[in-house]
Coordinates of N, CA and C in Angstrom, one line a residue:
M1 N 139.7 -114.2 9.4 CA 139.6 -112.7 9.4 C 140.9 -112.3 10.1
E2 N 141.7 -111.4 9.5 CA 142.9 -110.8 10.0 C 142.6 -109.9 11.2
P3 N 143.4 -109.9 12.3 CA 143.1 -108.9 13.3 C 143.6 -107.6 12.9
S4 N 142.9 -106.6 13.4 CA 143.4 -105.2 13.1 C 144.6 -104.9 14.1
Q5 N 145.3 -103.8 13.6 CA 146.4 -103.3 14.4 C 145.9 -103.0 15.8
G6 N 144.9 -102.2 16.0 CA 144.3 -101.8 17.2 C 144.0 -103.0 18.1
S7 N 143.3 -103.9 17.6 CA 142.8 -105.1 18.4 C 144.0 -105.9 18.8
M8 N 145.1 -106.0 18.0 CA 146.2 -106.7 18.5 C 147.1 -106.0 19.5
Q9 N 147.0 -104.7 19.4 CA 147.7 -103.9 20.4 C 147.0 -104.1 21.8
D10 N 145.7 -104.0 21.7 CA 144.9 -104.3 23.0 C 145.3 -105.8 23.5
A11 N 145.3 -106.7 22.6 CA 145.5 -108.0 23.0 C 146.9 -108.3 23.5
A12 N 147.9 -107.5 23.1 CA 149.3 -107.7 23.6 C 149.4 -107.2 25.0
R13 N 148.4 -106.5 25.5 CA 148.4 -105.9 26.8 C 147.3 -106.6 27.7
T14 N 146.7 -107.6 27.2 CA 145.6 -108.3 28.0 C 146.0 -109.7 28.3
V15 N 145.9 -110.0 29.5 CA 146.3 -111.5 30.0 C 145.1 -112.0 30.8
L16 N 144.8 -113.2 30.5 CA 143.7 -114.0 31.3 C 144.3 -115.0 32.1
V17 N 144.2 -114.9 33.4 CA 144.8 -116.0 34.3 C 143.7 -116.8 34.7
V18 N 143.9 -118.2 34.4 CA 142.9 -119.2 34.8 C 143.6 -120.2 35.7
E19 N 143.3 -120.2 37.0 CA 143.9 -121.0 38.0 C 142.9 -121.2 39.2
D20 N 142.8 -122.6 39.5 CA 141.9 -122.9 40.5 C 142.3 -122.6 41.9
D21 N 143.6 -122.4 42.2 CA 144.1 -122.0 43.5 C 144.0 -120.5 43.6
D22 N 143.2 -120.0 44.5 CA 142.9 -118.6 44.8 C 144.2 -117.8 45.0
G23 N 145.1 -118.4 45.9 CA 146.3 -117.7 46.2 C 147.2 -117.5 45.0
V24 N 147.4 -118.5 44.2 CA 148.2 -118.5 43.0 C 147.7 -117.5 42.0
R25 N 146.4 -117.6 41.7 CA 145.7 -116.7 40.8 C 145.8 -115.3 41.2
S26 N 145.7 -115.0 42.5 CA 145.8 -113.6 43.0 C 147.2 -113.1 42.8
L27 N 148.2 -113.9 43.1 CA 149.6 -113.5 42.9 C 150.1 -113.1 41.5
I28 N 149.6 -114.0 40.6 CA 149.8 -113.8 39.2 C 149.0 -112.5 38.7
R29 N 147.9 -112.4 39.1 CA 147.1 -111.3 38.7 C 147.7 -109.9 39.2
T30 N 148.2 -109.9 40.4 CA 148.8 -108.8 40.9 C 150.3 -108.5 40.2
L31 N 151.0 -109.5 40.0 CA 152.2 -109.4 39.3 C 152.0 -108.7 37.9
F32 N 151.1 -109.2 37.1 CA 150.9 -108.6 35.8 C 150.3 -107.3 35.8
R33 N 149.4 -107.0 36.8 CA 149.0 -105.6 36.8 C 150.1 -104.6 37.2
L34 N 151.0 -105.1 38.1 CA 152.2 -104.2 38.4 C 153.0 -104.1 37.2
E35 N 153.0 -104.9 36.3 CA 153.8 -104.9 35.0 C 153.1 -104.1 33.9
G36 N 152.0 -103.7 34.2 CA 151.3 -102.7 33.2 C 150.2 -103.4 32.4
F37 N 149.9 -104.6 32.6 CA 148.9 -105.4 31.8 C 147.5 -105.2 32.3
E38 N 146.6 -105.2 31.4 CA 145.2 -105.4 31.8 C 145.0 -106.9 32.2
V39 N 144.5 -107.2 33.3 CA 144.5 -108.7 33.7 C 143.0 -109.0 34.1
L40 N 142.6 -110.1 33.5 CA 141.3 -110.6 33.7 C 141.7 -112.0 34.5
S41 N 140.7 -112.6 35.2 CA 141.0 -113.9 35.9 C 139.8 -114.7 36.1
S42 N 140.0 -116.0 36.3 CA 138.9 -116.9 36.3 C 139.4 -118.1 37.1
Q43 N 138.5 -118.8 37.8 CA 138.9 -119.9 38.7 C 138.8 -121.3 38.0
D44 N 138.2 -121.3 36.8 CA 138.0 -122.6 36.0 C 137.7 -122.3 34.5
G45 N 137.8 -123.3 33.7 CA 137.8 -123.2 32.3 C 136.5 -122.6 31.8
E46 N 135.3 -123.1 32.3 CA 134.0 -122.6 31.8 C 133.8 -121.1 32.1
E47 N 134.2 -120.6 33.2 CA 134.1 -119.3 33.5 C 135.1 -118.5 32.6
A48 N 136.2 -119.0 32.3 CA 137.2 -118.3 31.4 C 136.6 -118.2 30.0
L49 N 136.0 -119.2 29.4 CA 135.4 -119.3 28.1 C 134.3 -118.3 28.1
D50 N 133.4 -118.3 29.2 CA 132.3 -117.2 29.2 C 132.8 -115.9 29.1
L51 N 133.9 -115.5 29.9 CA 134.5 -114.3 30.0 C 135.1 -113.9 28.5
A52 N 135.6 -114.9 27.9 CA 136.2 -114.6 26.5 C 135.1 -114.3 25.5
R53 N 134.0 -115.0 25.6 CA 132.9 -114.9 24.7 C 132.3 -113.5 24.8
T54 N 132.1 -113.0 26.1 CA 131.4 -111.8 26.4 C 132.3 -110.5 26.4
R55 N 133.7 -110.7 26.4 CA 134.6 -109.6 26.5 C 134.5 -108.8 25.2
N56 N 134.6 -107.5 25.3 CA 134.6 -106.6 24.3 C 136.0 -106.2 24.0
G57 N 136.7 -107.1 23.3 CA 138.2 -106.8 23.0 C 138.9 -108.2 23.1
A58 N 140.1 -108.1 22.5 CA 140.9 -109.3 22.3 C 141.7 -109.6 23.6
I59 N 142.0 -110.8 23.7 CA 142.9 -111.3 24.9 C 144.1 -111.9 24.2
G60 N 145.3 -111.5 24.6 CA 146.5 -112.0 23.9 C 147.0 -113.3 24.5
L61 N 146.9 -113.4 25.7 CA 147.6 -114.6 26.5 C 146.7 -115.1 27.5
V62 N 146.6 -116.4 27.6 CA 145.9 -117.1 28.7 C 147.1 -117.8 29.4
I63 N 147.2 -117.6 30.7 CA 148.0 -118.3 31.7 C 147.2 -119.3 32.5
T64 N 147.4 -120.5 32.2 CA 146.5 -121.5 32.8 C 147.3 -122.7 33.4
D65 N 146.8 -123.2 34.5 CA 147.2 -124.4 35.1 C 146.8 -125.6 34.1
I66 N 147.5 -126.6 34.0 CA 147.1 -127.7 33.1 C 146.0 -128.5 33.9
N67 N 146.1 -128.6 35.1 CA 145.1 -129.3 35.9 C 144.1 -128.4 36.6
L68 N 143.1 -128.0 35.9 CA 142.0 -127.1 36.4 C 141.0 -127.7 37.2
G69 N 140.7 -129.0 36.9 CA 139.5 -129.5 37.7 C 139.0 -130.7 36.9
P70 N 137.9 -131.2 37.4 CA 137.3 -132.4 36.7 C 136.6 -132.2 35.4
D71 N 136.1 -130.9 35.2 CA 135.3 -130.6 34.0 C 136.1 -130.3 32.8
M72 N 137.2 -129.6 33.0 CA 138.0 -129.1 31.8 C 139.5 -128.9 32.3
D73 N 140.4 -129.4 31.5 CA 141.8 -129.2 31.8 C 142.3 -128.0 31.0
G74 N 143.5 -127.5 31.3 CA 144.1 -126.4 30.5 C 144.2 -126.6 29.0
L75 N 144.5 -127.8 28.5 CA 144.6 -128.0 27.2 C 143.2 -127.9 26.5
E76 N 142.2 -128.5 27.2 CA 140.8 -128.2 26.5 C 140.4 -126.8 26.6
L77 N 140.8 -126.0 27.6 CA 140.5 -124.6 27.7 C 141.2 -123.9 26.5
A78 N 142.5 -124.3 26.2 CA 143.1 -123.6 25.2 C 142.4 -123.9 23.8
A79 N 141.9 -125.1 23.5 CA 141.3 -125.3 22.4 C 140.0 -124.4 22.2
G80 N 139.2 -124.3 23.3 CA 138.1 -123.5 23.4 C 138.4 -122.0 23.2
M81 N 139.5 -121.6 23.8 CA 139.9 -120.1 23.7 C 140.2 -119.8 22.2
R82 N 141.0 -120.8 21.6 CA 141.4 -120.5 20.2 C 140.2 -120.5 19.2
A83 N 139.1 -121.1 19.6 CA 137.9 -121.0 18.7 C 137.3 -119.7 18.9
I84 N 137.5 -119.0 20.0 CA 137.0 -117.6 20.2 C 138.0 -116.6 19.7
H85 N 139.2 -116.8 20.1 CA 140.4 -115.9 19.7 C 141.4 -116.7 19.0
P86 N 141.4 -116.8 17.7 CA 142.3 -117.7 16.9 C 143.8 -117.4 17.2
F87 N 144.2 -116.2 17.5 CA 145.6 -115.8 17.6 C 146.1 -115.9 19.0
I88 N 145.3 -116.3 20.0 CA 145.7 -116.2 21.4 C 146.8 -117.1 21.7
K89 N 147.7 -116.7 22.6 CA 148.8 -117.6 23.0 C 148.5 -118.1 24.5
V90 N 149.0 -119.2 24.7 CA 148.8 -119.9 26.0 C 150.0 -120.3 26.7
L91 N 150.1 -119.9 28.0 CA 151.3 -120.2 28.8 C 150.7 -121.2 29.9
Y92 N 151.1 -122.4 29.8 CA 150.8 -123.4 30.7 C 151.7 -123.4 32.0
I93 N 151.1 -123.4 33.2 CA 152.0 -123.6 34.3 C 151.5 -124.8 35.1
S94 N 152.5 -125.6 35.5 CA 152.1 -126.9 36.1 C 153.3 -127.5 36.9
G95 N 153.0 -128.3 37.9 CA 154.0 -129.1 38.5 C 154.4 -130.3 37.8
Q96 N 153.7 -130.7 36.7 CA 154.1 -131.8 35.9 C 154.0 -131.5 34.4
D97 N 154.8 -132.3 33.6 CA 154.8 -132.0 32.2 C 154.7 -133.4 31.4
E98 N 153.9 -134.3 31.9 CA 153.8 -135.6 31.4 C 152.7 -135.8 30.4
D99 N 152.1 -134.8 30.1 CA 150.9 -134.9 29.2 C 151.4 -135.0 27.7
E100 N 151.1 -136.0 27.0 CA 151.6 -136.1 25.6 C 151.0 -134.9 24.7
R101 N 149.7 -134.5 25.0 CA 149.0 -133.5 24.2 C 149.8 -132.1 24.5
L102 N 150.3 -131.9 25.7 CA 151.1 -130.7 26.0 C 152.5 -130.8 25.1
R103 N 153.0 -131.9 25.1 CA 154.3 -131.9 24.3 C 154.2 -131.7 22.9
T104 N 153.0 -132.2 22.3 CA 152.7 -132.0 20.9 C 152.4 -130.5 20.7
E105 N 151.7 -129.8 21.5 CA 151.4 -128.5 21.4 C 152.6 -127.6 21.5
L106 N 153.5 -127.9 22.4 CA 154.7 -127.2 22.5 C 155.6 -127.4 21.3
A107 N 155.6 -128.6 20.7 CA 156.5 -128.8 19.6 C 156.0 -128.1 18.4
L108 N 154.7 -127.7 18.4 CA 154.2 -127.0 17.3 C 154.3 -125.5 17.4
G109 N 154.8 -125.1 18.6 CA 155.1 -123.7 18.8 C 153.7 -122.9 19.1
L110 N 152.7 -123.6 19.6 CA 151.4 -122.9 19.8 C 151.4 -122.3 21.2
S111 N 152.3 -122.7 22.1 CA 152.2 -122.3 23.5 C 153.6 -122.3 24.2
G112 N 153.5 -122.0 25.5 CA 154.7 -122.1 26.3 C 154.4 -122.8 27.5
F113 N 155.5 -123.2 28.2 CA 155.3 -124.0 29.5 C 156.2 -123.6 30.5
L114 N 155.8 -123.5 31.7 CA 156.6 -123.1 32.8 C 156.3 -124.1 34.1
M115 N 157.3 -124.8 34.5 CA 157.2 -125.7 35.5 C 157.1 -125.0 36.9
K116 N 156.1 -125.4 37.7 CA 156.0 -124.9 39.1 C 157.0 -125.6 39.9
P117 N 157.6 -125.0 40.9 CA 157.6 -123.4 41.2 C 158.4 -122.7 40.1
F118 N 158.0 -121.4 40.0 CA 158.7 -120.6 39.0 C 158.9 -119.1 39.8
T119 N 159.8 -118.4 39.2 CA 159.9 -117.0 39.8 C 159.0 -116.1 39.1
P120 N 158.7 -114.9 39.7 CA 157.9 -113.9 39.0 C 158.6 -113.4 37.7
R121 N 159.9 -113.3 37.7 CA 160.7 -112.9 36.6 C 160.6 -113.9 35.3
S122 N 160.7 -115.1 35.8 CA 160.6 -116.2 34.7 C 159.2 -116.3 34.0
L123 N 158.1 -116.0 34.9 CA 156.8 -115.9 34.4 C 156.5 -114.8 33.5
T124 N 157.0 -113.6 33.9 CA 156.8 -112.4 33.0 C 157.6 -112.5 31.7
E125 N 158.9 -112.9 31.8 CA 159.7 -113.2 30.6 C 159.0 -114.0 29.6
K126 N 158.5 -115.2 30.1 CA 157.9 -116.2 29.2 C 156.7 -115.6 28.6
A127 N 155.9 -114.8 29.4 CA 154.6 -114.3 28.8 C 155.0 -113.2 27.8
R128 N 156.0 -112.4 28.1 CA 156.4 -111.4 27.1 C 156.8 -112.0 25.7
T129 N 157.6 -113.1 25.9 CA 158.1 -113.8 24.7 C 156.8 -114.3 23.9
L130 N 155.9 -114.9 24.5 CA 154.7 -115.4 23.8 C 153.9 -114.1 23.2
L131 N 153.7 -113.2 23.9 CA 152.9 -112.0 23.4 C 153.6 -111.3 22.2
A132 N 155.0 -111.4 22.2 CA 155.8 -110.8 21.1 C 155.6 -111.6 19.8
S133 N 155.0 -112.8 19.9 CA 154.8 -113.6 18.7 C 153.4 -113.4 18.1
L134 N 152.6 -112.5 18.8 CA 151.3 -112.3 18.2 C 151.4 -111.6 16.9
P135 N 150.5 -111.9 16.0 CA 150.5 -111.1 14.6 C 150.4 -109.6 14.8
L136 N 151.3 -108.8 14.2 CA 151.2 -107.4 14.3 C 151.5 -106.9 15.7
A137 N 152.2 -107.8 16.5 CA 152.3 -107.4 17.9 C 153.2 -106.2 18.1
P138 N 152.6 -105.1 18.8 CA 153.5 -104.1 19.2 C 154.2 -104.4 20.4
A139 N 155.1 -103.5 21.0 CA 155.9 -103.8 22.2 C 154.8 -103.9 23.3
T140 N 155.1 -104.8 24.1 CA 154.3 -105.1 25.3 C 154.7 -104.0 26.5
P141 N 154.0 -103.8 27.5 CA 154.4 -102.9 28.5 C 155.8 -103.2 29.0
A142 N 156.6 -102.1 29.2 CA 157.9 -102.2 29.6 C 158.1 -102.9 31.0
A143 N 159.1 -103.7 31.1 CA 159.3 -104.3 32.4 C 159.6 -103.3 33.4
S144 N 159.1 -103.5 34.6 CA 159.4 -102.5 35.7 C 160.7 -103.0 36.3
G145 N 161.5 -102.0 36.8 CA 162.8 -102.3 37.2 C 162.9 -102.6 38.7

């Protein structure tokens, strides 16, 4: 099913942050709210999937740590999110990039990756690049100066 223009406009302004570290999750959430995005957040993969299933509207981007915990990693979360929102983009953040599954996904152009530590600017720029590749994607909120 093709997404409608309206649903993709909403998706291009909606970010889901999935991070098990409360401080990192809070900082990313605040950064994207200041940039004009609607921000949802979750501390683990199961909670994020539940939120995506029950949300009334599309989500354009998931920002997730690769290492979320013992029950589900970021790559498994991405697969689950794509089953719910097929056009969703994923930005992985991690202190390591040694996962072969990650390299395959990046090579296919399905996601982005940002190595920790990163700057707020590099995070928002990478997110905007991924959101701009959504089907029928309108302009995302303008960067604040």
